């Protein structure tokens, strides 16, 4: 291995390759194996252009980096292999100090970076909402309960034509109390009790519950990949996430509309943990509905607290989902157009026995 820091190389979350002066691959990190869907052994000593297809003349870029001994960035180029469709990436090229004719190539997926940025933004917003929830619970709940009680006492001595006012007071204070309870729930989520979990067992439980309850008016379909390995998750929290997504889909869906639950495996997706290490998240769950879609002005912020596309919505449901998924070292994203909204959860594979 040529990379100067042995401890950093295997944990680098960005796919990375090292090329010799003839542009043959002399090393790849685990993230590159995932991204290219090819083992390290089958990549080593092969010309890079035999293994990777890049929609840009990078040979000239390699030559410039070797000549100038300075890094170079190439933005938004399509990178693919024979086993996966092209992915838009930002390519970073740098020479290695001890071996100046060798170059280091980093392939950063623009889609993945966008998902990570949104996930980190949501996690930061979630922490702020937790602190605000504690303050609201302490400062507002007790006075609101007093207002409700006072309005109920007043209603006992009012003529019927004036009862509408006290009923309005009671209804509105109860609505605010319910919101505060949701904020408290948001802040009281315990760390996940993780174990090896079969994703499809959780999905089947959620589907059955939805089909006889809040989604009885919808057609729920599944498209499962039965070969998926177990994930490393808290089954109750994962069930809560899926139920919330199904409930959201049912609330925007019309009578006879459809909800599709899909699972599949996608090599190459990785998330950066809080300690700076990377983790693969190849297990994919999608909940897809045929509703009206998310308004374009809300789509980028939909996982932040108090952002909602529904009238009287609290905007805490998706923020809670994002927090739970983040606590599982996973990612959540959404793609939405009128007639198709797909929420996608990416989760890690359960560690082998004895490695947890």
Short mmCIF file of N, CA, C and O in Angstrom, two decimals, residues 182 206 209-211 213-218 220 239-254 257-261 287-295 301-304 307-322 332-334 336 340-345:
data_model
loop_
_atom_site.label_atom_id
_atom_site.label_comp_id
_atom_site.label_asym_id
_atom_site.label_seq_id
_atom_site.Cartn_x
_atom_site.Cartn_y
_atom_site.Cartn_z
N UNK A 182 -46.13 16.11 21.55
CA UNK A 182 -45.37 15.57 20.43
C UNK A 182 -43.92 16.05 20.46
O UNK A 182 -43.00 15.31 20.15
N UNK A 206 -45.74 -3.72 9.81
CA UNK A 206 -46.25 -2.38 9.52
C UNK A 206 -47.35 -2.43 8.47
O UNK A 206 -48.38 -1.75 8.59
N UNK A 209 -50.67 -3.77 9.96
CA UNK A 209 -51.28 -2.77 10.84
C UNK A 209 -51.92 -1.66 10.03
O UNK A 209 -53.03 -1.21 10.33
N UNK A 210 -51.22 -1.20 8.98
CA UNK A 210 -51.76 -0.12 8.15
C UNK A 210 -52.99 -0.57 7.37
O UNK A 210 -53.97 0.17 7.24
N UNK A 211 -52.97 -1.81 6.86
CA UNK A 211 -54.04 -2.29 5.99
C UNK A 211 -55.38 -2.42 6.72
O UNK A 211 -56.44 -2.27 6.10
N UNK A 213 -56.10 -0.52 9.39
CA UNK A 213 -56.32 0.72 10.13
C UNK A 213 -56.33 1.93 9.24
O UNK A 213 -57.20 2.08 8.38
N UNK A 214 -55.34 2.77 9.40
CA UNK A 214 -55.35 4.09 8.75
C UNK A 214 -55.22 4.02 7.23
O UNK A 214 -55.53 4.98 6.53
N UNK A 215 -54.75 2.91 6.67
CA UNK A 215 -54.59 2.81 5.22
C UNK A 215 -55.56 1.81 4.61
O UNK A 215 -55.31 1.27 3.52
N UNK A 216 -56.68 1.57 5.28
CA UNK A 216 -57.64 0.60 4.77
C UNK A 216 -58.21 1.01 3.41
O UNK A 216 -58.69 0.16 2.65
N UNK A 217 -58.19 2.30 3.12
CA UNK A 217 -58.74 2.79 1.84
C UNK A 217 -57.74 2.72 0.70
O UNK A 217 -58.06 3.09 -0.43
N UNK A 218 -56.52 2.25 0.98
CA UNK A 218 -55.46 2.22 -0.02
C UNK A 218 -55.12 0.77 -0.39
O UNK A 218 -55.40 -0.17 0.35
N UNK A 220 -52.01 -1.58 -0.74
CA UNK A 220 -50.60 -1.64 -0.33
C UNK A 220 -49.95 -2.82 -1.03
O UNK A 220 -50.37 -3.97 -0.88
N UNK A 239 -39.92 -0.10 13.21
CA UNK A 239 -41.36 -0.24 12.94
C UNK A 239 -42.04 1.12 13.03
O UNK A 239 -42.92 1.44 12.20
N UNK A 240 -41.66 1.93 14.02
CA UNK A 240 -42.24 3.26 14.15
C UNK A 240 -41.96 4.11 12.91
O UNK A 240 -42.84 4.83 12.43
N UNK A 241 -40.76 4.02 12.38
CA UNK A 241 -40.39 4.78 11.19
C UNK A 241 -41.28 4.38 10.01
O UNK A 241 -41.85 5.23 9.31
N UNK A 242 -41.40 3.08 9.77
CA UNK A 242 -42.17 2.61 8.61
C UNK A 242 -43.65 2.94 8.78
O UNK A 242 -44.31 3.37 7.82
N UNK A 243 -44.19 2.76 9.98
CA UNK A 243 -45.59 3.09 10.21
C UNK A 243 -45.85 4.58 9.95
O UNK A 243 -46.88 4.94 9.36
N UNK A 244 -44.95 5.44 10.39
CA UNK A 244 -45.14 6.87 10.16
C UNK A 244 -45.12 7.21 8.67
O UNK A 244 -45.90 8.04 8.19
N UNK A 245 -44.22 6.56 7.92
CA UNK A 245 -44.17 6.81 6.49
C UNK A 245 -45.44 6.30 5.80
O UNK A 245 -45.99 6.97 4.90
N UNK A 246 -45.92 5.14 6.21
CA UNK A 246 -47.16 4.61 5.64
C UNK A 246 -48.35 5.50 5.99
O UNK A 246 -49.23 5.74 5.15
N UNK A 247 -48.36 6.01 7.22
CA UNK A 247 -49.46 6.89 7.63
C UNK A 247 -49.46 8.18 6.82
O UNK A 247 -50.51 8.66 6.38
N UNK A 248 -48.28 8.75 6.61
CA UNK A 248 -48.19 9.96 5.79
C UNK A 248 -48.71 9.70 4.38
O UNK A 248 -49.44 10.51 3.81
N UNK A 249 -48.32 8.54 3.82
CA UNK A 249 -48.77 8.21 2.46
C UNK A 249 -50.28 8.03 2.41
O UNK A 249 -50.94 8.45 1.45
N UNK A 250 -50.84 7.39 3.45
CA UNK A 250 -52.28 7.16 3.49
C UNK A 250 -53.05 8.46 3.63
O UNK A 250 -54.14 8.62 3.06
N UNK A 251 -52.50 9.42 4.36
CA UNK A 251 -53.21 10.69 4.60
C UNK A 251 -53.29 11.53 3.34
O UNK A 251 -54.25 12.30 3.17
N UNK A 252 -52.33 11.40 2.44
CA UNK A 252 -52.38 12.19 1.20
C UNK A 252 -52.99 11.40 0.05
O UNK A 252 -53.27 11.97 -1.00
N UNK A 253 -53.18 10.09 0.25
CA UNK A 253 -53.70 9.26 -0.82
C UNK A 253 -55.21 9.31 -0.91
O UNK A 253 -55.91 9.58 0.06
N UNK A 254 -55.71 9.05 -2.09
CA UNK A 254 -57.15 9.04 -2.31
C UNK A 254 -57.68 7.62 -2.22
O UNK A 254 -56.92 6.64 -2.19
N UNK A 257 -56.17 4.52 -3.97
CA UNK A 257 -54.79 4.82 -4.35
C UNK A 257 -53.85 3.71 -3.93
O UNK A 257 -54.25 2.75 -3.25
N UNK A 258 -52.59 3.83 -4.29
CA UNK A 258 -51.63 2.76 -4.00
C UNK A 258 -50.44 3.24 -3.20
O UNK A 258 -50.00 4.39 -3.33
N UNK A 259 -49.96 2.35 -2.35
CA UNK A 259 -48.70 2.52 -1.63
C UNK A 259 -47.85 1.30 -1.94
O UNK A 259 -48.33 0.16 -1.83
N UNK A 260 -46.61 1.52 -2.35
CA UNK A 260 -45.72 0.40 -2.66
C UNK A 260 -44.53 0.43 -1.71
O UNK A 260 -43.90 1.47 -1.51
N UNK A 261 -44.24 -0.74 -1.14
CA UNK A 261 -43.08 -0.89 -0.26
C UNK A 261 -42.05 -1.73 -1.01
O UNK A 261 -42.34 -2.86 -1.41
N UNK A 287 -40.74 3.64 0.46
CA UNK A 287 -42.20 3.72 0.61
C UNK A 287 -42.67 4.73 -0.43
O UNK A 287 -42.36 5.91 -0.35
N UNK A 288 -43.44 4.25 -1.40
CA UNK A 288 -43.80 5.05 -2.57
C UNK A 288 -45.32 5.20 -2.64
O UNK A 288 -46.04 4.21 -2.53
N UNK A 289 -45.80 6.43 -2.79
CA UNK A 289 -47.24 6.65 -2.93
C UNK A 289 -47.53 7.41 -4.21
O UNK A 289 -46.62 7.98 -4.83
N UNK A 290 -48.80 7.38 -4.61
CA UNK A 290 -49.20 8.06 -5.84
C UNK A 290 -50.02 9.32 -5.54
O UNK A 290 -50.89 9.70 -6.31
N UNK A 291 -49.72 9.95 -4.42
CA UNK A 291 -50.42 11.16 -4.01
C UNK A 291 -49.96 12.39 -4.77
O UNK A 291 -49.23 12.30 -5.77
N UNK A 292 -50.37 13.56 -4.29
CA UNK A 292 -50.09 14.82 -5.02
C UNK A 292 -48.63 15.25 -4.99
O UNK A 292 -48.24 16.15 -5.75
N UNK A 293 -47.82 14.67 -4.12
CA UNK A 293 -46.42 15.06 -4.04
C UNK A 293 -46.18 16.16 -3.02
O UNK A 293 -47.10 16.78 -2.50
N UNK A 294 -44.91 16.40 -2.73
CA UNK A 294 -44.50 17.42 -1.77
C UNK A 294 -44.26 18.72 -2.53
O UNK A 294 -43.59 18.72 -3.56
N UNK A 295 -44.79 19.85 -2.03
CA UNK A 295 -44.53 21.13 -2.71
C UNK A 295 -43.03 21.36 -2.89
O UNK A 295 -42.23 21.09 -1.98
N UNK A 301 -36.45 20.87 2.82
CA UNK A 301 -36.47 21.07 4.28
C UNK A 301 -37.47 20.15 4.98
O UNK A 301 -37.76 20.34 6.16
N UNK A 302 -37.97 19.14 4.27
CA UNK A 302 -39.09 18.38 4.78
C UNK A 302 -38.74 17.59 6.04
O UNK A 302 -39.62 17.24 6.83
N UNK A 303 -37.46 17.31 6.29
CA UNK A 303 -37.06 16.54 7.47
C UNK A 303 -36.71 17.44 8.66
O UNK A 303 -36.30 16.94 9.71
N UNK A 304 -36.84 18.74 8.50
CA UNK A 304 -36.55 19.64 9.61
C UNK A 304 -37.80 19.82 10.47
O UNK A 304 -38.93 19.77 9.97
N UNK A 307 -41.62 21.78 9.80
CA UNK A 307 -41.86 21.97 8.37
C UNK A 307 -42.89 20.94 7.95
O UNK A 307 -42.67 19.73 8.07
N UNK A 308 -44.04 21.40 7.48
CA UNK A 308 -45.12 20.48 7.11
C UNK A 308 -45.83 21.00 5.87
O UNK A 308 -46.02 22.20 5.70
N UNK A 309 -46.24 20.07 5.01
CA UNK A 309 -47.00 20.43 3.83
C UNK A 309 -48.50 20.27 4.02
O UNK A 309 -49.27 20.51 3.09
N UNK A 310 -48.92 19.89 5.23
CA UNK A 310 -50.34 19.67 5.49
C UNK A 310 -50.89 20.74 6.42
O UNK A 310 -50.20 21.20 7.34
N UNK A 311 -52.12 21.13 6.19
CA UNK A 311 -52.77 22.10 7.06
C UNK A 311 -52.89 21.50 8.46
O UNK A 311 -53.29 20.36 8.64
N UNK A 312 -52.52 22.28 9.46
CA UNK A 312 -52.53 21.87 10.86
C UNK A 312 -51.51 20.77 11.18
O UNK A 312 -51.56 20.17 12.24
N UNK A 313 -50.59 20.51 10.25
CA UNK A 313 -49.53 19.55 10.54
C UNK A 313 -48.49 20.16 11.47
O UNK A 313 -48.21 21.36 11.40
N UNK A 314 -47.92 19.33 12.35
CA UNK A 314 -46.92 19.84 13.30
C UNK A 314 -45.52 19.87 12.69
O UNK A 314 -44.65 20.61 13.17
N UNK A 315 -45.26 19.06 11.67
CA UNK A 315 -43.93 19.02 11.09
C UNK A 315 -42.92 18.30 11.95
O UNK A 315 -41.71 18.50 11.79
N UNK A 316 -43.39 17.45 12.88
CA UNK A 316 -42.47 16.72 13.75
C UNK A 316 -42.31 15.26 13.34
O UNK A 316 -41.33 14.63 13.70
N UNK A 317 -43.29 14.72 12.61
CA UNK A 317 -43.24 13.31 12.26
C UNK A 317 -42.01 12.94 11.46
O UNK A 317 -41.27 12.00 11.81
N UNK A 318 -41.74 13.66 10.37
CA UNK A 318 -40.58 13.35 9.53
C UNK A 318 -39.27 13.72 10.22
O UNK A 318 -38.25 13.07 9.99
N UNK A 319 -39.29 14.75 11.06
CA UNK A 319 -38.08 15.09 11.81
C UNK A 319 -37.73 13.96 12.78
O UNK A 319 -36.56 13.62 12.96
N UNK A 320 -38.76 13.37 13.40
CA UNK A 320 -38.53 12.24 14.31
C UNK A 320 -38.00 11.04 13.53
O UNK A 320 -37.06 10.35 13.98
N UNK A 321 -38.57 10.78 12.37
CA UNK A 321 -38.10 9.69 11.53
C UNK A 321 -36.62 9.89 11.17
O UNK A 321 -35.81 8.97 11.25
N UNK A 322 -36.28 11.12 10.77
CA UNK A 322 -34.90 11.42 10.40
C UNK A 322 -33.95 11.19 11.57
O UNK A 322 -32.85 10.66 11.39
N UNK A 332 -31.90 8.96 5.20
CA UNK A 332 -33.25 9.02 4.65
C UNK A 332 -33.30 10.17 3.65
O UNK A 332 -32.71 11.23 3.87
N UNK A 333 -33.99 9.94 2.54
CA UNK A 333 -34.12 10.97 1.52
C UNK A 333 -35.49 10.82 0.88
O UNK A 333 -36.22 9.85 1.12
N UNK A 334 -35.86 11.79 0.06
CA UNK A 334 -37.16 11.76 -0.60
C UNK A 334 -37.02 12.32 -2.01
O UNK A 334 -36.25 13.25 -2.25
N UNK A 336 -39.82 13.51 -5.02
CA UNK A 336 -41.26 13.73 -5.13
C UNK A 336 -41.61 14.55 -6.36
O UNK A 336 -41.00 15.60 -6.62
N UNK A 340 -46.09 10.76 -7.66
CA UNK A 340 -45.11 9.79 -7.15
C UNK A 340 -44.20 10.44 -6.11
O UNK A 340 -43.44 11.36 -6.44
N UNK A 341 -44.30 9.97 -4.88
CA UNK A 341 -43.40 10.40 -3.82
C UNK A 341 -42.76 9.16 -3.24
O UNK A 341 -43.46 8.22 -2.84
N UNK A 342 -41.44 9.13 -3.20
CA UNK A 342 -40.70 7.96 -2.71
C UNK A 342 -39.78 8.38 -1.57
O UNK A 342 -38.83 9.15 -1.77
N UNK A 343 -40.07 7.89 -0.36
CA UNK A 343 -39.16 8.05 0.77
C UNK A 343 -38.24 6.83 0.80
O UNK A 343 -38.71 5.69 0.72
N UNK A 344 -36.95 7.10 0.92
CA UNK A 344 -35.96 6.03 0.85
C UNK A 344 -35.09 6.02 2.11
O UNK A 344 -34.54 7.05 2.50
N UNK A 345 -35.02 4.86 2.74
CA UNK A 345 -34.20 4.67 3.94
C UNK A 345 -33.04 3.75 3.58
O UNK A 345 -33.25 2.68 3.00
#
